[in-house]
Amino acid sequence: MRYLTAGETHGPQLTAIIEGVPSNLPLLPDSINVQLARRQKGYGRGLRMQIEKDTANLVGGVRHGMTTGAPIALVVENKDWTHWTKVMGVEPVDEDNEGRRRIHRPRPGHADLNGGLKYNQRDLRNILERSSARETTARVACGAVARQLLAQFGIKTACHVVRIGDVVAERPQMTIDELNEVTEASQVRVADKEAEAKMIAAIDAAKAEGNTLGGVVEVVIEGVPVGLGSHVQWDRKLDGRIAQAVVSINAFKGVEFGLGFEAGSLKGSEVHDPIMHEEERGFYRASNRAGGFEGGMTTGEPIVVRGVMKPIATLYKPLPSVDIDTKEPFTAQVERSDTCAVPAAGVIMENVVAWEVACAFLEKFGGDSIEEIRANLENYKKQVEQY
Ligand code: EPS
């Protein structure tokens, strides 16, 4: 499967085309809208989220609640567009028209300056509009389609926040279903009540001082068969592909699996997962410190992957920058933004990781219809059982 997205944060809509979704997959806007609503939630979001009410309109590839195998086309409207029709219109406007709302003051930490230099744009809005994290709405919609596919084969996903600023949250012993239930009811998407209150206080304190907070989110995927991805070629290693997908999320700066960076400070005996075998269960691991991957392939244990999000770069007390017209320093640019979007980023990460797993799943069990894929999967399961 592959997808492309288009659309600007203050333009009329976001658009996505997904190619390669098999036929006979049940799909209705509701299953996408649930994910879009999750992405909009979370303590620390700014005023824009009160304007938007994201819903997907399926405009290709689905008929009577089922995919047909044709490309899926979907659009999500930007409700905020009504305030930006002059600024974001397609028709030409005069250079000095105040409706242009030209931006010439690049914000540190954003794509503004690099993008302006690269694309030779003297209105940095032409960069900002597309680099905005609003685009992740379309990616979550595509991920929701991937999750729908995974769900057909009993593969479950979850995400939870493990850090906001200097507050750390634990994942108590619980099943993936319980984790989903508890985090869904949390304002900061944590399973640790004590940490929740501290995170909310930290977000309030950051907001009060015109600052922002980043954090770490963890995604868990269970029910994945052994052998997705491959060791034979660098670009087929599924952990590598997941890493790329995670770091491509706006403001994400790093990714780790299982023990992750901590593995660098431990001995080999403390890092690897002993191989076990039981008649009933087949091969399994005594632990899952690898986070579900060895040799770029799934081990059959849960995928456990974390991503780190830097604090949002739009600050109410901005860092020094230089005006691209006058080349003079300034510090006054203030844009509306969020104080902390880590809980939303968890949902984005869950959906982009689900996308990569679904792609690898289809590569392994490829077929044009759900029935064909199911038959291939059953056949493979027998092969693994008899190994
Ligand atoms: C964003 C800035 C804010 C966020 C936006 C991402 O938007 P605005 O500039 O319109 O206030 O609200 O996030 C979303 C719109 C969204 O749907 O997540 C940025 O600069 O990346």
PDB file of N, CA, C and O in Angstrom, residues 104-160:
ATOM      1  N   HIS A 104       7.424  37.153   6.950  1.00  0.00           N
ATOM      2  CA  HIS A 104       8.831  37.380   6.618  1.00  0.00           C
ATOM      3  C   HIS A 104       9.722  37.190   7.842  1.00  0.00           C
ATOM      4  O   HIS A 104      10.906  37.511   7.824  1.00  0.00           O
ATOM      5  N   ARG A 105       9.085  36.699   8.925  1.00  0.00           N
ATOM      6  CA  ARG A 105       9.845  36.498  10.162  1.00  0.00           C
ATOM      7  C   ARG A 105       9.867  35.009  10.501  1.00  0.00           C
ATOM      8  O   ARG A 105       8.906  34.477  11.051  1.00  0.00           O
ATOM      9  N   PRO A 106      10.948  34.312  10.164  1.00  0.00           N
ATOM     10  CA  PRO A 106      10.996  32.853  10.380  1.00  0.00           C
ATOM     11  C   PRO A 106      11.064  32.495  11.862  1.00  0.00           C
ATOM     12  O   PRO A 106      11.771  33.132  12.637  1.00  0.00           O
ATOM     13  N   ARG A 107      10.334  31.465  12.246  1.00  0.00           N
ATOM     14  CA  ARG A 107      10.288  31.037  13.652  1.00  0.00           C
ATOM     15  C   ARG A 107      11.314  29.927  13.893  1.00  0.00           C
ATOM     16  O   ARG A 107      11.282  28.897  13.197  1.00  0.00           O
ATOM     17  N   PRO A 108      12.220  30.135  14.847  1.00  0.00           N
ATOM     18  CA  PRO A 108      13.189  29.075  15.136  1.00  0.00           C
ATOM     19  C   PRO A 108      12.490  27.760  15.478  1.00  0.00           C
ATOM     20  O   PRO A 108      11.475  27.755  16.182  1.00  0.00           O
ATOM     21  N   GLY A 109      13.015  26.664  14.959  1.00  0.00           N
ATOM     22  CA  GLY A 109      12.448  25.347  15.270  1.00  0.00           C
ATOM     23  C   GLY A 109      11.420  24.885  14.257  1.00  0.00           C
ATOM     24  O   GLY A 109      11.007  23.726  14.269  1.00  0.00           O
ATOM     25  N   HIS A 110      10.973  25.789  13.376  1.00  0.00           N
ATOM     26  CA  HIS A 110      10.016  25.425  12.326  1.00  0.00           C
ATOM     27  C   HIS A 110      10.748  25.255  10.997  1.00  0.00           C
ATOM     28  O   HIS A 110      11.927  25.583  10.883  1.00  0.00           O
ATOM     29  N   ALA A 111       9.999  24.859   9.985  1.00  0.00           N
ATOM     30  CA  ALA A 111      10.581  24.686   8.644  1.00  0.00           C
ATOM     31  C   ALA A 111      10.739  26.018   7.916  1.00  0.00           C
ATOM     32  O   ALA A 111      11.287  26.060   6.811  1.00  0.00           O
ATOM     33  N   ASP A 112      10.269  27.125   8.517  1.00  0.00           N
ATOM     34  CA  ASP A 112      10.121  28.414   7.823  1.00  0.00           C
ATOM     35  C   ASP A 112      11.361  28.838   7.027  1.00  0.00           C
ATOM     36  O   ASP A 112      11.277  29.102   5.827  1.00  0.00           O
ATOM     37  N   LEU A 113      12.502  28.958   7.712  1.00  0.00           N
ATOM     38  CA  LEU A 113      13.675  29.534   7.043  1.00  0.00           C
ATOM     39  C   LEU A 113      14.286  28.568   6.025  1.00  0.00           C
ATOM     40  O   LEU A 113      14.527  28.957   4.873  1.00  0.00           O
ATOM     41  N   ASN A 114      14.498  27.326   6.434  1.00  0.00           N
ATOM     42  CA  ASN A 114      15.101  26.344   5.499  1.00  0.00           C
ATOM     43  C   ASN A 114      14.230  26.194   4.258  1.00  0.00           C
ATOM     44  O   ASN A 114      14.721  26.121   3.137  1.00  0.00           O
ATOM     45  N   GLY A 115      12.917  26.128   4.496  1.00  0.00           N
ATOM     46  CA  GLY A 115      11.974  25.956   3.384  1.00  0.00           C
ATOM     47  C   GLY A 115      11.963  27.171   2.480  1.00  0.00           C
ATOM     48  O   GLY A 115      11.919  27.045   1.254  1.00  0.00           O
ATOM     49  N   GLY A 116      12.009  28.379   3.077  1.00  0.00           N
ATOM     50  CA  GLY A 116      12.025  29.617   2.290  1.00  0.00           C
ATOM     51  C   GLY A 116      13.254  29.680   1.410  1.00  0.00           C
ATOM     52  O   GLY A 116      13.172  30.020   0.216  1.00  0.00           O
ATOM     53  N   LEU A 117      14.399  29.319   1.969  1.00  0.00           N
ATOM     54  CA  LEU A 117      15.650  29.330   1.201  1.00  0.00           C
ATOM     55  C   LEU A 117      15.591  28.275   0.090  1.00  0.00           C
ATOM     56  O   LEU A 117      15.913  28.537  -1.061  1.00  0.00           O
ATOM     57  N   LYS A 118      15.161  27.073   0.455  1.00  0.00           N
ATOM     58  CA  LYS A 118      15.158  25.964  -0.499  1.00  0.00           C
ATOM     59  C   LYS A 118      14.206  26.200  -1.677  1.00  0.00           C
ATOM     60  O   LYS A 118      14.569  25.999  -2.823  1.00  0.00           O
ATOM     61  N   TYR A 119      12.961  26.642  -1.362  1.00  0.00           N
ATOM     62  CA  TYR A 119      11.954  26.816  -2.422  1.00  0.00           C
ATOM     63  C   TYR A 119      11.934  28.239  -2.985  1.00  0.00           C
ATOM     64  O   TYR A 119      11.061  28.590  -3.766  1.00  0.00           O
ATOM     65  N   ASN A 120      12.874  29.068  -2.526  1.00  0.00           N
ATOM     66  CA  ASN A 120      12.976  30.454  -2.992  1.00  0.00           C
ATOM     67  C   ASN A 120      11.644  31.181  -2.828  1.00  0.00           C
ATOM     68  O   ASN A 120      11.116  31.774  -3.765  1.00  0.00           O
ATOM     69  N   GLN A 121      11.090  31.103  -1.612  1.00  0.00           N
ATOM     70  CA  GLN A 121       9.818  31.743  -1.278  1.00  0.00           C
ATOM     71  C   GLN A 121      10.084  32.902  -0.335  1.00  0.00           C
ATOM     72  O   GLN A 121      10.670  32.698   0.734  1.00  0.00           O
ATOM     73  N   ARG A 122       9.622  34.091  -0.711  1.00  0.00           N
ATOM     74  CA  ARG A 122       9.811  35.237   0.184  1.00  0.00           C
ATOM     75  C   ARG A 122       8.576  35.435   1.071  1.00  0.00           C
ATOM     76  O   ARG A 122       8.565  36.294   1.947  1.00  0.00           O
ATOM     77  N   ASP A 123       7.544  34.646   0.838  1.00  0.00           N
ATOM     78  CA  ASP A 123       6.427  34.600   1.785  1.00  0.00           C
ATOM     79  C   ASP A 123       6.513  33.249   2.492  1.00  0.00           C
ATOM     80  O   ASP A 123       6.197  32.205   1.899  1.00  0.00           O
ATOM     81  N   LEU A 124       6.930  33.305   3.749  1.00  0.00           N
ATOM     82  CA  LEU A 124       7.178  32.045   4.470  1.00  0.00           C
ATOM     83  C   LEU A 124       5.879  31.285   4.756  1.00  0.00           C
ATOM     84  O   LEU A 124       5.915  30.125   5.160  1.00  0.00           O
ATOM     85  N   ARG A 125       4.746  31.945   4.517  1.00  0.00           N
ATOM     86  CA  ARG A 125       3.471  31.228   4.653  1.00  0.00           C
ATOM     87  C   ARG A 125       3.420  30.037   3.692  1.00  0.00           C
ATOM     88  O   ARG A 125       2.802  29.021   3.978  1.00  0.00           O
ATOM     89  N   ASN A 126       4.094  30.177   2.544  1.00  0.00           N
ATOM     90  CA  ASN A 126       4.092  29.082   1.569  1.00  0.00           C
ATOM     91  C   ASN A 126       4.820  27.851   2.098  1.00  0.00           C
ATOM     92  O   ASN A 126       4.686  26.762   1.550  1.00  0.00           O
ATOM     93  N   ILE A 127       5.604  28.015   3.121  1.00  0.00           N
ATOM     94  CA  ILE A 127       6.273  26.878   3.776  1.00  0.00           C
ATOM     95  C   ILE A 127       5.440  26.429   4.970  1.00  0.00           C
ATOM     96  O   ILE A 127       5.090  25.257   5.104  1.00  0.00           O
ATOM     97  N   LEU A 128       5.109  27.388   5.818  1.00  0.00           N
ATOM     98  CA  LEU A 128       4.378  27.095   7.070  1.00  0.00           C
ATOM     99  C   LEU A 128       3.081  26.328   6.836  1.00  0.00           C
ATOM    100  O   LEU A 128       2.757  25.398   7.576  1.00  0.00           O
ATOM    101  N   GLU A 129       2.369  26.699   5.789  1.00  0.00           N
ATOM    102  CA  GLU A 129       1.052  26.121   5.552  1.00  0.00           C
ATOM    103  C   GLU A 129       1.110  24.604   5.339  1.00  0.00           C
ATOM    104  O   GLU A 129       0.207  23.882   5.713  1.00  0.00           O
ATOM    105  N   ARG A 130       2.190  24.149   4.722  1.00  0.00           N
ATOM    106  CA  ARG A 130       2.302  22.710   4.447  1.00  0.00           C
ATOM    107  C   ARG A 130       3.099  21.984   5.537  1.00  0.00           C
ATOM    108  O   ARG A 130       2.899  20.790   5.772  1.00  0.00           O
ATOM    109  N   SER A 131       4.020  22.708   6.185  1.00  0.00           N
ATOM    110  CA  SER A 131       4.825  22.029   7.216  1.00  0.00           C
ATOM    111  C   SER A 131       4.052  21.878   8.526  1.00  0.00           C
ATOM    112  O   SER A 131       4.478  21.159   9.421  1.00  0.00           O
ATOM    113  N   SER A 132       2.906  22.550   8.636  1.00  0.00           N
ATOM    114  CA  SER A 132       2.105  22.457   9.860  1.00  0.00           C
ATOM    115  C   SER A 132       1.706  21.007  10.167  1.00  0.00           C
ATOM    116  O   SER A 132       1.428  20.219   9.250  1.00  0.00           O
ATOM    117  N   ALA A 133       1.642  20.715  11.441  1.00  0.00           N
ATOM    118  CA  ALA A 133       1.238  19.368  11.882  1.00  0.00           C
ATOM    119  C   ALA A 133      -0.232  19.075  11.575  1.00  0.00           C
ATOM    120  O   ALA A 133      -0.705  17.961  11.805  1.00  0.00           O
ATOM    121  N   ARG A 134      -0.945  20.036  11.042  1.00  0.00           N
ATOM    122  CA  ARG A 134      -2.314  19.775  10.594  1.00  0.00           C
ATOM    123  C   ARG A 134      -2.345  18.605   9.595  1.00  0.00           C
ATOM    124  O   ARG A 134      -3.304  17.865   9.515  1.00  0.00           O
ATOM    125  N   GLU A 135      -1.262  18.478   8.845  1.00  0.00           N
ATOM    126  CA  GLU A 135      -1.173  17.422   7.821  1.00  0.00           C
ATOM    127  C   GLU A 135      -1.310  16.027   8.427  1.00  0.00           C
ATOM    128  O   GLU A 135      -1.726  15.076   7.751  1.00  0.00           O
ATOM    129  N   THR A 136      -0.972  15.905   9.704  1.00  0.00           N
ATOM    130  CA  THR A 136      -1.054  14.578  10.333  1.00  0.00           C
ATOM    131  C   THR A 136      -2.501  14.066  10.398  1.00  0.00           C
ATOM    132  O   THR A 136      -2.720  12.875  10.595  1.00  0.00           O
ATOM    133  N   THR A 137      -3.460  14.967  10.232  1.00  0.00           N
ATOM    134  CA  THR A 137      -4.874  14.538  10.177  1.00  0.00           C
ATOM    135  C   THR A 137      -5.039  13.528   9.038  1.00  0.00           C
ATOM    136  O   THR A 137      -5.662  12.474   9.203  1.00  0.00           O
ATOM    137  N   ALA A 138      -4.468  13.869   7.880  1.00  0.00           N
ATOM    138  CA  ALA A 138      -4.594  12.986   6.711  1.00  0.00           C
ATOM    139  C   ALA A 138      -3.844  11.678   6.953  1.00  0.00           C
ATOM    140  O   ALA A 138      -4.311  10.594   6.562  1.00  0.00           O
ATOM    141  N   ARG A 139      -2.716  11.764   7.637  1.00  0.00           N
ATOM    142  CA  ARG A 139      -1.945  10.532   7.892  1.00  0.00           C
ATOM    143  C   ARG A 139      -2.675   9.618   8.871  1.00  0.00           C
ATOM    144  O   ARG A 139      -2.618   8.395   8.753  1.00  0.00           O
ATOM    145  N   VAL A 140      -3.336  10.232   9.845  1.00  0.00           N
ATOM    146  CA  VAL A 140      -4.120   9.413  10.791  1.00  0.00           C
ATOM    147  C   VAL A 140      -5.286   8.746  10.058  1.00  0.00           C
ATOM    148  O   VAL A 140      -5.597   7.576  10.304  1.00  0.00           O
ATOM    149  N   ALA A 141      -5.892   9.472   9.123  1.00  0.00           N
ATOM    150  CA  ALA A 141      -7.004   8.878   8.362  1.00  0.00           C
ATOM    151  C   ALA A 141      -6.505   7.654   7.581  1.00  0.00           C
ATOM    152  O   ALA A 141      -7.179   6.615   7.552  1.00  0.00           O
ATOM    153  N   CYS A 142      -5.320   7.755   6.991  1.00  0.00           N
ATOM    154  CA  CYS A 142      -4.763   6.610   6.247  1.00  0.00           C
ATOM    155  C   CYS A 142      -4.427   5.473   7.211  1.00  0.00           C
ATOM    156  O   CYS A 142      -4.671   4.290   6.922  1.00  0.00           O
ATOM    157  N   GLY A 143      -3.881   5.834   8.365  1.00  0.00           N
ATOM    158  CA  GLY A 143      -3.550   4.825   9.380  1.00  0.00           C
ATOM    159  C   GLY A 143      -4.806   4.113   9.867  1.00  0.00           C
ATOM    160  O   GLY A 143      -4.780   2.915  10.162  1.00  0.00           O
ATOM    161  N   ALA A 144      -5.911   4.847   9.929  1.00  0.00           N
ATOM    162  CA  ALA A 144      -7.170   4.243  10.389  1.00  0.00           C
ATOM    163  C   ALA A 144      -7.616   3.149   9.421  1.00  0.00           C
ATOM    164  O   ALA A 144      -8.168   2.126   9.842  1.00  0.00           O
ATOM    165  N   VAL A 145      -7.368   3.355   8.133  1.00  0.00           N
ATOM    166  CA  VAL A 145      -7.713   2.323   7.134  1.00  0.00           C
ATOM    167  C   VAL A 145      -6.805   1.102   7.359  1.00  0.00           C
ATOM    168  O   VAL A 145      -7.270  -0.052   7.334  1.00  0.00           O
ATOM    169  N   ALA A 146      -5.526   1.363   7.625  1.00  0.00           N
ATOM    170  CA  ALA A 146      -4.582   0.267   7.889  1.00  0.00           C
ATOM    171  C   ALA A 146      -5.005  -0.525   9.130  1.00  0.00           C
ATOM    172  O   ALA A 146      -4.935  -1.758   9.161  1.00  0.00           O
ATOM    173  N   ARG A 147      -5.454   0.181  10.163  1.00  0.00           N
ATOM    174  CA  ARG A 147      -5.885  -0.489  11.403  1.00  0.00           C
ATOM    175  C   ARG A 147      -7.099  -1.368  11.160  1.00  0.00           C
ATOM    176  O   ARG A 147      -7.251  -2.428  11.774  1.00  0.00           O
ATOM    177  N   GLN A 148      -7.953  -0.885  10.291  1.00  0.00           N
ATOM    178  CA  GLN A 148      -9.146  -1.648   9.940  1.00  0.00           C
ATOM    179  C   GLN A 148      -8.734  -3.005   9.343  1.00  0.00           C
ATOM    180  O   GLN A 148      -9.301  -4.041   9.650  1.00  0.00           O
ATOM    181  N   LEU A 149      -7.697  -2.953   8.510  1.00  0.00           N
ATOM    182  CA  LEU A 149      -7.165  -4.176   7.897  1.00  0.00           C
ATOM    183  C   LEU A 149      -6.552  -5.088   8.971  1.00  0.00           C
ATOM    184  O   LEU A 149      -6.840  -6.290   9.033  1.00  0.00           O
ATOM    185  N   LEU A 150      -5.732  -4.503   9.846  1.00  0.00           N
ATOM    186  CA  LEU A 150      -5.081  -5.297  10.895  1.00  0.00           C
ATOM    187  C   LEU A 150      -6.125  -5.952  11.799  1.00  0.00           C
ATOM    188  O   LEU A 150      -5.967  -7.111  12.206  1.00  0.00           O
ATOM    189  N   ALA A 151      -7.185  -5.212  12.093  1.00  0.00           N
ATOM    190  CA  ALA A 151      -8.230  -5.721  12.994  1.00  0.00           C
ATOM    191  C   ALA A 151      -8.881  -6.987  12.431  1.00  0.00           C
ATOM    192  O   ALA A 151      -9.275  -7.882  13.186  1.00  0.00           O
ATOM    193  N   GLN A 152      -8.962  -7.075  11.112  1.00  0.00           N
ATOM    194  CA  GLN A 152      -9.523  -8.284  10.474  1.00  0.00           C
ATOM    195  C   GLN A 152      -8.758  -9.538  10.858  1.00  0.00           C
ATOM    196  O   GLN A 152      -9.262 -10.637  10.777  1.00  0.00           O
ATOM    197  N   PHE A 153      -7.476  -9.347  11.200  1.00  0.00           N
ATOM    198  CA  PHE A 153      -6.613 -10.498  11.491  1.00  0.00           C
ATOM    199  C   PHE A 153      -6.198 -10.529  12.967  1.00  0.00           C
ATOM    200  O   PHE A 153      -5.179 -11.112  13.319  1.00  0.00           O
ATOM    201  N   GLY A 154      -6.994  -9.859  13.799  1.00  0.00           N
ATOM    202  CA  GLY A 154      -6.795  -9.921  15.249  1.00  0.00           C
ATOM    203  C   GLY A 154      -5.589  -9.146  15.753  1.00  0.00           C
ATOM    204  O   GLY A 154      -5.120  -9.382  16.873  1.00  0.00           O
ATOM    205  N   ILE A 155      -5.075  -8.220  14.947  1.00  0.00           N
ATOM    206  CA  ILE A 155      -3.913  -7.421  15.387  1.00  0.00           C
ATOM    207  C   ILE A 155      -4.430  -6.144  16.049  1.00  0.00           C
ATOM    208  O   ILE A 155      -5.229  -5.410  15.464  1.00  0.00           O
ATOM    209  N   LYS A 156      -3.969  -5.919  17.306  1.00  0.00           N
ATOM    210  CA  LYS A 156      -4.487  -4.796  18.093  1.00  0.00           C
ATOM    211  C   LYS A 156      -3.400  -3.759  18.336  1.00  0.00           C
ATOM    212  O   LYS A 156      -2.237  -4.130  18.535  1.00  0.00           O
ATOM    213  N   THR A 157      -3.777  -2.494  18.385  1.00  0.00           N
ATOM    214  CA  THR A 157      -2.794  -1.435  18.618  1.00  0.00           C
ATOM    215  C   THR A 157      -3.216  -0.574  19.807  1.00  0.00           C
ATOM    216  O   THR A 157      -4.406  -0.490  20.135  1.00  0.00           O
ATOM    217  N   ALA A 158      -2.226   0.063  20.423  1.00  0.00           N
ATOM    218  CA  ALA A 158      -2.504   1.001  21.522  1.00  0.00           C
ATOM    219  C   ALA A 158      -1.370   2.008  21.590  1.00  0.00           C
ATOM    220  O   ALA A 158      -0.289   1.772  21.042  1.00  0.00           O
ATOM    221  N   CYS A 159      -1.628   3.138  22.247  1.00  0.00           N
ATOM    222  CA  CYS A 159      -0.536   4.076  22.515  1.00  0.00           C
ATOM    223  C   CYS A 159      -0.753   4.661  23.896  1.00  0.00           C
ATOM    224  O   CYS A 159      -1.882   4.689  24.396  1.00  0.00           O
ATOM    225  N   HIS A 160       0.336   5.044  24.524  1.00  0.00           N
ATOM    226  CA  HIS A 160       0.195   5.788  25.774  1.00  0.00           C
ATOM    227  C   HIS A 160       1.388   6.711  25.947  1.00  0.00           C
ATOM    228  O   HIS A 160       2.465   6.469  25.395  1.00  0.00           O
TER     229      HIS A 160
END
